[in-house]
């Protein structure tokens, strides 16, 4: 009987359906790693992290060697103090945090424009996105439409990256989603 070692796993726990629908498309076949995308049953960042921690334990992931875990959520309704607590706790557990300010749709917008400074609340981002994606819906599948511009959006997200130390009053809109894409790109190079 042959034994096949478990493939390295990238676990992604999201806040909402928008993130989950988009990031699920990162799952590919025969790339030497597994991507699992789960939507947290609760949307508060501390609950998303708790759910991610439980998934890491349940799946016996080894975050120190081969596996990775990410929590993906918005900063829109979370205080700076709470985000700092979450970042510290996640770092201790080896879980990476992907933030978007004011919301994940800012990454979609970066496919089309680098002008995201004026977006005060998620509603602004969604209204602006409707100018580029007719009939935009949070539950829609936009992977194929966005894929040709994805690399540009990733590069733009580097310019608008949210730093480890969060000061939401001073932090411009943006996302550090490029960290997840960099990890996947690095893993593809190894397989």
XYZ file of C-alpha atoms in Angstrom:
191
model
C 0.000 0.000 0.000
C 1.376 3.413 -0.966
C 1.423 6.318 1.434
C 0.965 9.821 0.096
C 2.018 12.638 2.400
C -0.557 15.337 3.019
C -0.207 18.334 0.758
C 0.547 21.669 2.392
C -2.680 23.524 3.108
C -3.642 27.170 2.850
C -6.692 27.809 5.017
C -8.552 31.050 4.309
C -11.342 32.110 6.669
C -13.442 35.002 5.411
C -15.860 37.457 6.912
C -18.419 37.441 4.144
C -19.624 35.888 0.932
C -17.819 38.405 -1.307
C -14.409 37.311 -0.051
C -15.323 33.617 -0.001
C -16.755 33.598 -3.534
C -13.686 35.298 -4.969
C -10.981 33.505 -2.982
C -12.480 30.046 -3.568
C -11.316 30.425 -7.142
C -7.726 30.172 -5.852
C -8.261 26.435 -5.542
C -6.461 24.747 -8.407
C -5.699 21.164 -9.260
C -2.286 19.556 -9.203
C -0.358 22.514 -7.813
C 1.264 20.821 -4.826
C -0.884 22.412 -2.119
C -4.519 22.563 -1.047
C -6.592 25.725 -0.607
C -9.564 25.602 1.756
C -11.846 28.641 1.961
C -14.378 28.847 4.787
C -16.774 31.627 5.711
C -16.877 32.283 9.430
C -20.338 31.783 10.945
C -19.860 35.069 12.824
C -18.591 38.254 11.224
C -16.854 40.073 14.068
C -13.061 39.933 13.555
C -12.382 38.349 16.951
C -14.926 35.612 16.121
C -13.394 35.112 12.672
C -9.998 34.590 14.293
C -11.485 32.207 16.870
C -13.152 30.201 14.087
C -9.861 30.107 12.160
C -8.018 28.854 15.251
C -10.615 26.084 15.622
C -10.239 25.123 11.941
C -6.445 24.982 12.321
C -6.815 22.620 15.304
C -9.533 20.511 13.667
C -7.478 20.041 10.505
C -4.215 19.560 12.446
C -2.481 22.216 10.357
C 1.191 22.871 11.017
C 1.568 26.632 10.654
C 5.242 26.509 11.619
C 6.387 24.414 8.670
C 4.198 23.727 5.650
C 0.700 25.110 6.170
C -0.704 28.645 6.325
C -3.870 30.167 7.741
C -5.377 33.529 6.833
C -8.276 35.548 8.211
C -9.740 37.977 5.683
C -11.973 40.765 6.966
C -12.834 44.442 6.725
C -11.865 47.190 9.143
C -15.122 49.089 8.689
C -16.741 48.555 12.102
C -13.817 47.550 14.322
C -11.915 49.845 16.654
C -8.177 50.298 16.340
C -7.697 48.834 19.821
C -9.661 45.682 18.958
C -7.720 45.261 15.703
C -4.435 45.533 17.590
C -5.548 42.791 20.002
C -6.530 40.573 17.083
C -3.252 41.178 15.235
C -1.188 40.317 18.323
C -3.214 37.167 19.047
C -3.077 36.028 15.415
C 0.677 36.563 15.212
C 1.201 34.422 18.328
C -0.822 31.640 16.701
C 0.925 31.945 13.321
C -2.253 33.133 11.600
C -1.971 35.909 9.042
C -4.496 38.718 8.855
C -5.646 40.244 5.570
C -7.398 43.563 6.134
C -9.364 45.745 3.761
C -10.377 49.319 4.491
C -13.158 50.119 4.241
C -14.147 46.741 2.703
C -12.988 43.882 0.441
C -14.529 45.582 -2.587
C -11.602 48.002 -2.479
C -9.499 45.150 -3.927
C -11.993 44.740 -6.765
C -11.754 48.487 -7.428
C -7.959 48.248 -7.618
C -8.436 46.133 -10.747
C -9.816 49.247 -12.461
C -8.418 52.285 -10.674
C -5.837 53.412 -8.166
C -8.179 56.131 -6.916
C -9.669 54.734 -3.705
C -8.909 57.533 -1.248
C -12.414 59.016 -1.192
C -14.196 55.830 -0.094
C -15.393 56.599 3.431
C -17.637 53.579 4.038
C -18.348 50.226 2.346
C -21.409 51.676 0.616
C -19.137 54.150 -1.221
C -16.914 51.333 -2.480
C -19.865 49.259 -3.661
C -21.426 52.218 -5.467
C -18.099 53.023 -7.156
C -17.638 49.378 -8.113
C -21.032 49.382 -9.838
C -19.489 51.843 -12.332
C -17.082 49.094 -13.426
C -19.072 45.917 -12.807
C -22.621 46.463 -14.005
C -25.171 45.027 -11.595
C -22.526 44.412 -8.917
C -23.717 42.096 -6.145
C -21.801 40.940 -3.064
C -22.645 37.339 -3.911
C -21.699 37.530 -7.595
C -18.825 35.647 -9.216
C -16.449 38.160 -10.813
C -13.320 36.000 -11.070
C -13.301 35.698 -14.873
C -13.992 39.404 -15.395
C -11.291 40.459 -12.940
C -8.648 37.836 -13.729
C -7.063 39.695 -16.694
C -6.463 42.693 -14.387
C -5.589 40.748 -11.239
C -1.833 41.332 -11.324
C -2.375 45.079 -11.658
C -4.715 45.007 -8.641
C -2.174 43.032 -6.606
C 0.549 45.559 -7.442
C -1.760 48.439 -6.565
C -2.633 46.743 -3.277
C 1.062 46.858 -2.364
C 0.949 50.649 -2.671
C -2.166 50.855 -0.509
C -1.118 48.178 1.984
C -2.417 48.437 5.511
C 0.546 48.275 7.921
C 0.865 45.862 10.847
C 0.329 48.714 13.274
C -3.174 49.956 12.614
C -4.101 53.577 13.171
C -7.398 53.756 11.356
C -7.610 57.521 11.707
C -4.395 57.928 9.700
C -4.464 54.821 7.526
C -5.522 55.345 3.926
C -7.953 52.974 2.280
C -6.382 49.787 1.037
C -5.711 46.123 1.594
C -2.785 43.796 2.218
C -4.337 41.009 0.101
C -1.117 40.871 -1.905
C 0.420 38.888 0.994
C -1.949 35.989 0.282
C -1.257 36.104 -3.459
C 2.500 36.279 -2.807
C 2.271 33.149 -0.632
C 0.364 31.264 -3.326
C 2.773 32.428 -6.038
C 5.723 31.293 -3.888
C 4.112 27.875 -3.349
C 3.450 27.481 -7.076
C 7.146 28.039 -7.674
C 7.959 25.172 -5.289
C 5.552 22.653 -6.805
